[in-house]
Amino acid sequence: MTSTPAPKPKHKPKKKLLSSSRPTLQTPRNAVKTPLTSSLSSRHTRTLIRTHHTLQKRLQQAQSAGDTNLTTSLRAQIAASGGLPAYQAASIQGQSADRGGDSSRVLMQWLKSASLPPLLPASVPRGQGPSAATPKPRLRLLEVGALSVDNACSRSGMFEVERIDLHSQNPDIREEDFMQRPLPCDEERRERGFDVVSLSLVVNFVGSAEGRGRMLERVGGFLRETARVMDDGGWGDEGKGVVGEWYPGLFLVLPAPCVLNSRYLDEERLEEIMGTLGFECLESKISGKLVYYYYRYRHEGRSESVKRFRKIELRKGSSRNNFAIVL
């Protein structure tokens, strides 16, 4: 008697990932088809970001040197690697919560540790909640190079956030070049100046040392000249309090090697550069990959004639990188 073979077990269908239903960003026709979803590995994400930064830097150098052949070749390489859409998708993935990459969480931890007065959360409508009889206006935050509308700052209810990026991929992020943004007049700064400007992984993307210096020089022009404080009547321009010790300010984030392993920049040099621009460092943090700084801005602390900082070798060694900031 022949035995009947046992039926093969049926395979359960795999659950469809949420990421598989998300639309992917468009890439050039000849670009390498790289999955621009949460399936990107951490290693692949870092490689994409590093490659794009390197190619962009070489492109700017080729353009400055007037080398048209190299310029054309580098543009083709950038397009073939997925171009800006691939870079932005990798950056968004790198900043996702599951990767621990939302740098604004560090800023919120610092601000909360300063015991600043509580603000009415943005989700509580006027007239509701225990303290909603007279809801407090929020501080104004300019987020340059914004990639997400759902980071820690946005969820805090503490800020009225204005987000800009060179090539926005989100309707809630305005497409704008910070370097071309018109500087407000004194009255506009008093009325609608920003209490905080965030430059998280933005300065390092600028291709030249001079351009990075110009970007940092511009920040003070968008910040309020006077700190606002909170009392029972809301935010004001006069008075004393811990809020006035923290605002207006700049949140600056850089890749750690830009400061820790550069020939031309170290923490002491960065502090000197920021000091001549009117910024005083209140908080700093070094992680394995990034350095974080929070600077308080004082208009009166800015040098009347900004001290110039040239590109000078501060550290020797063949393993050093060439990141620099020049004023």
Tab-separated table of C-alpha atoms in Angstrom:
chain	number	residue	atom	x	y	z
A	1	MET	CA	0.000	0.000	0.000
A	2	THR	CA	1.468	3.230	-1.111
A	3	SER	CA	1.285	6.130	1.268
A	4	THR	CA	-0.179	9.372	0.089
A	5	PRO	CA	2.328	12.209	0.432
A	6	ALA	CA	1.360	14.778	3.032
A	7	PRO	CA	0.037	18.024	1.524
A	8	LYS	CA	2.553	20.849	1.474
A	9	PRO	CA	1.807	23.529	4.041
A	10	LYS	CA	0.351	26.654	2.562
A	11	HIS	CA	2.519	29.709	2.952
A	12	LYS	CA	0.834	32.569	4.687
A	13	PRO	CA	0.854	35.705	2.573
A	14	LYS	CA	3.313	38.279	3.842
A	15	LYS	CA	1.849	41.379	5.384
A	16	LYS	CA	2.184	44.343	3.115
A	17	LEU	CA	4.448	46.993	4.550
A	18	LEU	CA	3.049	50.486	4.949
A	19	SER	CA	6.083	51.768	3.089
A	20	SER	CA	5.121	49.804	-0.018
A	21	SER	CA	2.066	52.002	-0.516
A	22	ARG	CA	3.951	55.277	-0.231
A	23	PRO	CA	4.658	57.121	-3.462
A	24	THR	CA	8.338	57.329	-4.310
A	25	LEU	CA	10.024	60.524	-5.393
A	26	GLN	CA	10.690	60.923	-9.085
A	27	THR	CA	14.232	60.426	-10.289
A	28	PRO	CA	15.931	61.171	-13.595
A	29	ARG	CA	15.247	58.701	-16.423
A	30	ASN	CA	18.784	57.303	-16.352
A	31	ALA	CA	19.050	57.212	-12.574
A	32	VAL	CA	19.801	54.049	-10.680
A	33	LYS	CA	16.496	52.718	-9.346
A	34	THR	CA	17.051	53.063	-5.619
A	35	PRO	CA	14.159	52.258	-3.268
A	36	LEU	CA	13.283	55.555	-1.597
A	37	THR	CA	11.275	54.136	1.283
A	38	SER	CA	11.813	53.049	4.850
A	39	SER	CA	13.336	49.819	3.505
A	40	LEU	CA	16.621	51.663	2.983
A	41	SER	CA	19.212	50.256	5.340
A	42	SER	CA	21.126	52.585	7.639
A	43	ARG	CA	24.309	51.776	5.758
A	44	HIS	CA	22.719	52.491	2.363
A	45	THR	CA	21.264	55.734	3.700
A	46	ARG	CA	24.647	56.954	4.922
A	47	THR	CA	26.302	55.973	1.640
A	48	LEU	CA	23.749	57.908	-0.408
A	49	ILE	CA	24.174	61.017	1.732
A	50	ARG	CA	27.984	60.886	1.710
A	51	THR	CA	28.131	60.288	-2.039
A	52	HIS	CA	25.807	63.205	-2.779
A	53	HIS	CA	27.798	65.565	-0.540
A	54	THR	CA	31.082	64.523	-2.149
A	55	LEU	CA	29.799	64.907	-5.704
A	56	GLN	CA	28.214	68.287	-4.950
A	57	LYS	CA	31.474	69.530	-3.441
A	58	ARG	CA	33.481	68.372	-6.459
A	59	LEU	CA	30.888	69.939	-8.771
A	60	GLN	CA	31.231	73.347	-7.125
A	61	GLN	CA	35.009	73.094	-7.332
A	62	ALA	CA	34.832	72.180	-11.036
A	63	GLN	CA	32.447	75.077	-11.729
A	64	SER	CA	34.737	77.512	-9.889
A	65	ALA	CA	37.693	76.267	-11.912
A	66	GLY	CA	35.737	76.586	-15.179
A	67	ASP	CA	36.245	72.885	-16.005
A	68	THR	CA	33.218	72.253	-18.233
A	69	ASN	CA	34.093	68.624	-19.017
A	70	LEU	CA	34.389	67.662	-15.361
A	71	THR	CA	31.256	69.658	-14.546
A	72	THR	CA	29.264	67.712	-17.139
A	73	SER	CA	30.665	64.404	-15.882
A	74	LEU	CA	29.856	65.163	-12.248
A	75	ARG	CA	26.311	66.254	-13.067
A	76	ALA	CA	25.816	62.950	-14.850
A	77	GLN	CA	27.122	61.057	-11.830
A	78	ILE	CA	24.760	62.954	-9.511
A	79	ALA	CA	21.798	62.180	-11.763
A	80	ALA	CA	22.809	58.514	-12.074
A	81	SER	CA	22.917	58.131	-8.291
A	82	GLY	CA	19.368	59.426	-7.969
A	83	GLY	CA	20.066	63.145	-7.684
A	84	LEU	CA	18.486	65.396	-5.103
A	85	PRO	CA	15.297	63.293	-4.666
A	86	ALA	CA	17.367	60.279	-3.611
A	87	TYR	CA	19.454	62.436	-1.258
A	88	GLN	CA	16.355	63.977	0.351
A	89	ALA	CA	14.682	60.587	0.746
A	90	ALA	CA	17.820	59.238	2.432
A	91	SER	CA	17.974	62.304	4.689
A	92	ILE	CA	14.320	61.939	5.678
A	93	GLN	CA	14.888	58.264	6.437
A	94	GLY	CA	17.995	59.117	8.425
A	95	GLN	CA	15.977	61.556	10.541
A	96	SER	CA	13.114	59.111	11.168
A	97	ALA	CA	12.236	58.183	14.728
A	98	ASP	CA	13.130	54.519	14.280
A	99	ARG	CA	16.669	55.564	13.383
A	100	GLY	CA	16.848	58.055	16.277
A	101	GLY	CA	17.690	60.798	13.827
A	102	ASP	CA	15.378	63.697	14.741
A	103	SER	CA	17.960	66.272	15.822
A	104	SER	CA	15.267	68.633	17.120
A	105	ARG	CA	14.704	66.259	20.034
A	106	VAL	CA	18.004	67.485	21.449
A	107	LEU	CA	16.834	71.096	21.185
A	108	MET	CA	13.563	70.298	22.955
A	109	GLN	CA	15.410	68.459	25.738
A	110	TRP	CA	17.562	71.530	26.313
A	111	LEU	CA	14.638	73.938	26.329
A	112	LYS	CA	12.627	71.735	28.674
A	113	SER	CA	15.586	71.350	31.039
A	114	ALA	CA	15.734	75.153	31.278
A	115	SER	CA	12.309	75.085	33.004
A	116	LEU	CA	10.796	77.524	30.550
A	117	PRO	CA	7.189	78.556	31.216
A	118	PRO	CA	4.675	76.102	29.713
A	119	LEU	CA	2.852	77.030	26.542
A	120	LEU	CA	-0.636	76.026	25.513
A	121	PRO	CA	-0.262	73.030	23.169
A	122	ALA	CA	-1.138	73.824	19.579
A	123	SER	CA	-3.784	71.059	19.584
A	124	VAL	CA	-5.886	72.697	22.340
A	125	PRO	CA	-8.465	75.084	20.809
A	126	ARG	CA	-9.148	78.500	22.269
A	127	GLY	CA	-11.588	78.312	25.165
A	128	GLN	CA	-10.881	74.658	26.012
A	129	GLY	CA	-8.568	73.144	28.558
A	130	PRO	CA	-7.564	74.346	32.028
A	131	SER	CA	-5.360	77.233	30.868
A	132	ALA	CA	-7.080	78.033	27.588
A	133	ALA	CA	-8.944	81.125	28.730
A	134	THR	CA	-6.086	83.260	27.495
A	135	PRO	CA	-3.948	81.038	25.226
A	136	LYS	CA	-0.329	82.112	25.020
A	137	PRO	CA	1.140	82.930	21.619
A	138	ARG	CA	3.911	80.600	20.578
A	139	LEU	CA	7.522	81.444	19.881
A	140	ARG	CA	8.543	81.714	16.232
A	141	LEU	CA	10.963	79.155	14.768
A	142	LEU	CA	12.542	79.271	11.304
A	143	GLU	CA	13.629	75.785	10.258
A	144	VAL	CA	16.068	75.979	7.355
A	145	GLY	CA	16.508	72.834	5.282
A	146	ALA	CA	13.341	71.314	6.727
A	147	LEU	CA	12.585	67.746	5.656
A	148	SER	CA	9.739	66.815	8.000
A	149	VAL	CA	6.684	68.535	9.434
A	150	ASP	CA	6.418	66.011	12.254
A	151	ASN	CA	9.616	66.457	14.233
A	152	ALA	CA	9.873	67.138	17.957
A	153	CYS	CA	9.736	70.928	17.577
A	154	SER	CA	6.611	70.744	15.446
A	155	ARG	CA	4.842	68.456	17.917
A	156	SER	CA	5.817	70.427	21.023
A	157	GLY	CA	3.183	73.142	20.660
A	158	MET	CA	5.896	75.555	21.740
A	159	PHE	CA	6.590	77.042	18.328
A	160	GLU	CA	4.934	78.612	15.366
A	161	VAL	CA	7.199	76.939	12.787
A	162	GLU	CA	8.097	78.324	9.372
A	163	ARG	CA	9.826	75.657	7.286
A	164	ILE	CA	11.891	76.258	4.151
A	165	ASP	CA	14.053	74.093	1.902
A	166	LEU	CA	15.852	74.572	-1.399
A	167	HIS	CA	13.891	71.754	-3.043
A	168	SER	CA	10.792	71.051	-0.992
A	169	GLN	CA	9.152	67.622	-1.194
A	170	ASN	CA	6.264	68.585	1.099
A	171	PRO	CA	3.476	71.157	0.528
A	172	ASP	CA	3.912	72.391	4.112
A	173	ILE	CA	7.587	73.215	3.488
A	174	ARG	CA	8.111	76.313	1.392
A	175	GLU	CA	10.660	76.089	-1.390
A	176	GLU	CA	13.073	78.926	-0.696
A	177	ASP	CA	16.803	79.637	-0.658
A	178	PHE	CA	17.769	80.983	2.765
A	179	MET	CA	20.630	82.919	1.182
A	180	GLN	CA	18.163	84.745	-1.095
A	181	ARG	CA	15.539	85.382	1.586
A	182	PRO	CA	15.074	89.168	2.025
A	183	LEU	CA	16.347	90.504	5.336
A	184	PRO	CA	13.566	92.142	7.381
A	185	CYS	CA	13.717	95.770	8.461
A	186	ASP	CA	13.982	96.653	12.170
A	187	GLU	CA	10.216	97.068	12.574
A	188	GLU	CA	9.533	93.723	10.921
A	189	ARG	CA	12.053	92.062	13.212
A	190	ARG	CA	10.333	93.526	16.264
A	191	GLU	CA	6.909	92.397	15.081
A	192	ARG	CA	7.655	89.105	13.311
A	193	GLY	CA	11.296	88.306	14.005
A	194	PHE	CA	12.167	84.731	14.854
A	195	ASP	CA	12.944	83.586	18.365
A	196	VAL	CA	14.929	80.587	17.106
A	197	VAL	CA	16.590	79.705	13.796
A	198	SER	CA	17.444	76.056	13.199
A	199	LEU	CA	20.346	75.079	10.920
A	200	SER	CA	20.425	71.324	11.357
A	201	LEU	CA	22.824	69.662	8.885
A	202	VAL	CA	22.536	72.665	6.596
A	203	VAL	CA	25.804	74.592	6.911
A	204	ASN	CA	27.858	71.524	6.008
A	205	PHE	CA	25.921	71.172	2.756
A	206	VAL	CA	27.126	74.583	1.553
A	207	GLY	CA	29.920	73.870	-0.902
A	208	SER	CA	32.446	76.568	0.054
A	209	ALA	CA	33.992	77.781	3.302
A	210	GLU	CA	33.090	81.374	2.374
A	211	GLY	CA	29.483	80.398	1.700
A	212	ARG	CA	29.199	78.763	5.126
A	213	GLY	CA	30.462	81.948	6.754
A	214	ARG	CA	27.952	84.071	4.840
A	215	MET	CA	25.129	81.768	5.924
A	216	LEU	CA	26.022	82.130	9.605
A	217	GLU	CA	26.372	85.906	9.198
A	218	ARG	CA	22.808	86.137	7.875
A	219	VAL	CA	21.164	84.359	10.812
A	220	GLY	CA	21.235	87.364	13.162
A	221	GLY	CA	19.333	89.436	10.615
A	222	PHE	CA	16.247	87.239	11.070
A	223	LEU	CA	16.300	86.992	14.862
A	224	ARG	CA	14.540	89.386	17.187
A	225	GLU	CA	16.811	92.020	18.668
A	226	THR	CA	15.270	91.670	22.117
A	227	ALA	CA	14.331	88.576	24.086
A	228	ARG	CA	10.700	87.988	24.881
A	229	VAL	CA	9.577	86.903	28.326
A	230	MET	CA	6.355	85.332	29.505
A	231	ASP	CA	4.144	86.648	32.275
A	232	ASP	CA	0.427	86.273	33.034
A	233	GLY	CA	-0.392	88.465	30.066
A	234	GLY	CA	1.607	86.460	27.537
A	235	TRP	CA	4.854	87.214	25.769
A	236	GLY	CA	6.356	90.663	26.149
A	237	ASP	CA	9.510	92.579	25.314
A	238	GLU	CA	10.316	93.837	28.794
A	239	GLY	CA	10.897	92.165	32.119
A	240	LYS	CA	13.060	89.492	33.647
A	241	GLY	CA	12.923	85.737	33.480
A	242	VAL	CA	14.630	82.588	32.301
A	243	VAL	CA	13.101	82.931	28.816
A	244	GLY	CA	15.099	86.075	28.214
A	245	GLU	CA	18.242	84.115	28.952
A	246	TRP	CA	17.550	81.641	26.140
A	247	TYR	CA	16.044	83.659	23.294
A	248	PRO	CA	16.604	84.637	20.581
A	249	GLY	CA	18.838	81.736	19.637
A	250	LEU	CA	20.364	79.483	16.988
A	251	PHE	CA	20.262	75.690	16.933
A	252	LEU	CA	23.242	74.442	14.924
A	253	VAL	CA	23.947	70.799	14.030
A	254	LEU	CA	26.980	69.579	12.083
A	255	PRO	CA	28.492	66.179	11.280
A	256	ALA	CA	30.969	65.489	14.090
A	257	PRO	CA	34.029	65.191	11.802
A	258	CYS	CA	33.470	68.789	10.611
A	259	VAL	CA	34.526	70.001	14.057
A	260	LEU	CA	36.389	67.083	15.632
A	261	ASN	CA	38.581	66.000	12.721
A	262	SER	CA	39.026	69.047	10.486
A	263	ARG	CA	42.344	70.654	9.615
A	264	TYR	CA	40.770	74.101	9.680
A	265	LEU	CA	38.038	74.033	12.336
A	266	ASP	CA	37.844	72.960	15.966
A	267	GLU	CA	35.487	73.877	18.805
A	268	GLU	CA	37.624	76.800	19.939
A	269	ARG	CA	37.720	78.241	16.437
A	270	LEU	CA	33.965	77.742	16.014
A	271	GLU	CA	33.320	79.535	19.314
A	272	GLU	CA	35.443	82.484	18.166
A	273	ILE	CA	33.588	82.687	14.848
A	274	MET	CA	30.175	82.541	16.505
A	275	GLY	CA	31.229	85.018	19.203
A	276	THR	CA	32.171	87.710	16.700
A	277	LEU	CA	28.705	87.261	15.136
A	278	GLY	CA	26.994	87.886	18.498
A	279	PHE	CA	26.342	84.265	19.533
A	280	GLU	CA	27.100	82.770	22.957
A	281	CYS	CA	27.039	78.987	23.339
A	282	LEU	CA	24.646	77.863	26.091
A	283	GLU	CA	24.506	74.143	25.343
A	284	SER	CA	26.533	71.642	23.343
A	285	LYS	CA	26.500	67.909	22.803
A	286	ILE	CA	28.765	65.487	20.944
A	287	SER	CA	27.419	62.158	19.722
A	288	GLY	CA	29.100	59.490	17.632
A	289	LYS	CA	28.057	61.171	14.391
A	290	LEU	CA	26.893	64.726	15.139
A	291	VAL	CA	27.703	67.814	17.174
A	292	TYR	CA	24.854	69.977	18.488
A	293	TYR	CA	25.025	73.591	19.673
A	294	TYR	CA	22.516	76.078	21.014
A	295	TYR	CA	23.594	79.731	20.872
A	296	ARG	CA	21.894	82.720	22.430
A	297	TYR	CA	22.037	85.769	20.177
A	298	ARG	CA	22.670	89.271	21.430
A	299	HIS	CA	22.543	92.028	18.853
A	300	GLU	CA	24.673	94.237	21.068
A	301	GLY	CA	27.233	91.427	21.342
A	302	ARG	CA	27.863	91.403	17.609
A	303	SER	CA	31.103	93.090	16.638
A	304	GLU	CA	30.589	96.374	14.777
A	305	SER	CA	33.134	95.257	12.251
A	306	VAL	CA	32.970	91.482	12.011
A	307	LYS	CA	36.366	89.919	12.654
A	308	ARG	CA	37.609	88.026	9.637
A	309	PHE	CA	38.629	84.382	9.929
A	310	ARG	CA	40.781	82.921	7.189
A	311	LYS	CA	41.391	79.276	6.359
A	312	ILE	CA	44.289	78.412	8.680
A	313	GLU	CA	45.574	74.923	9.454
A	314	LEU	CA	44.859	74.108	13.103
A	315	ARG	CA	45.573	70.378	13.063
A	316	LYS	CA	48.020	68.343	11.039
A	317	GLY	CA	47.586	64.820	9.779
A	318	SER	CA	46.752	62.999	6.551
A	319	SER	CA	43.504	61.652	8.017
A	320	ARG	CA	42.036	65.136	8.577
A	321	ASN	CA	39.230	66.520	6.421
A	322	ASN	CA	39.185	69.985	4.855
A	323	PHE	CA	35.931	71.361	6.295
A	324	ALA	CA	36.269	75.072	7.080
A	325	ILE	CA	34.219	78.199	7.808
A	326	VAL	CA	35.592	81.490	6.548
A	327	LEU	CA	34.372	84.979	7.465
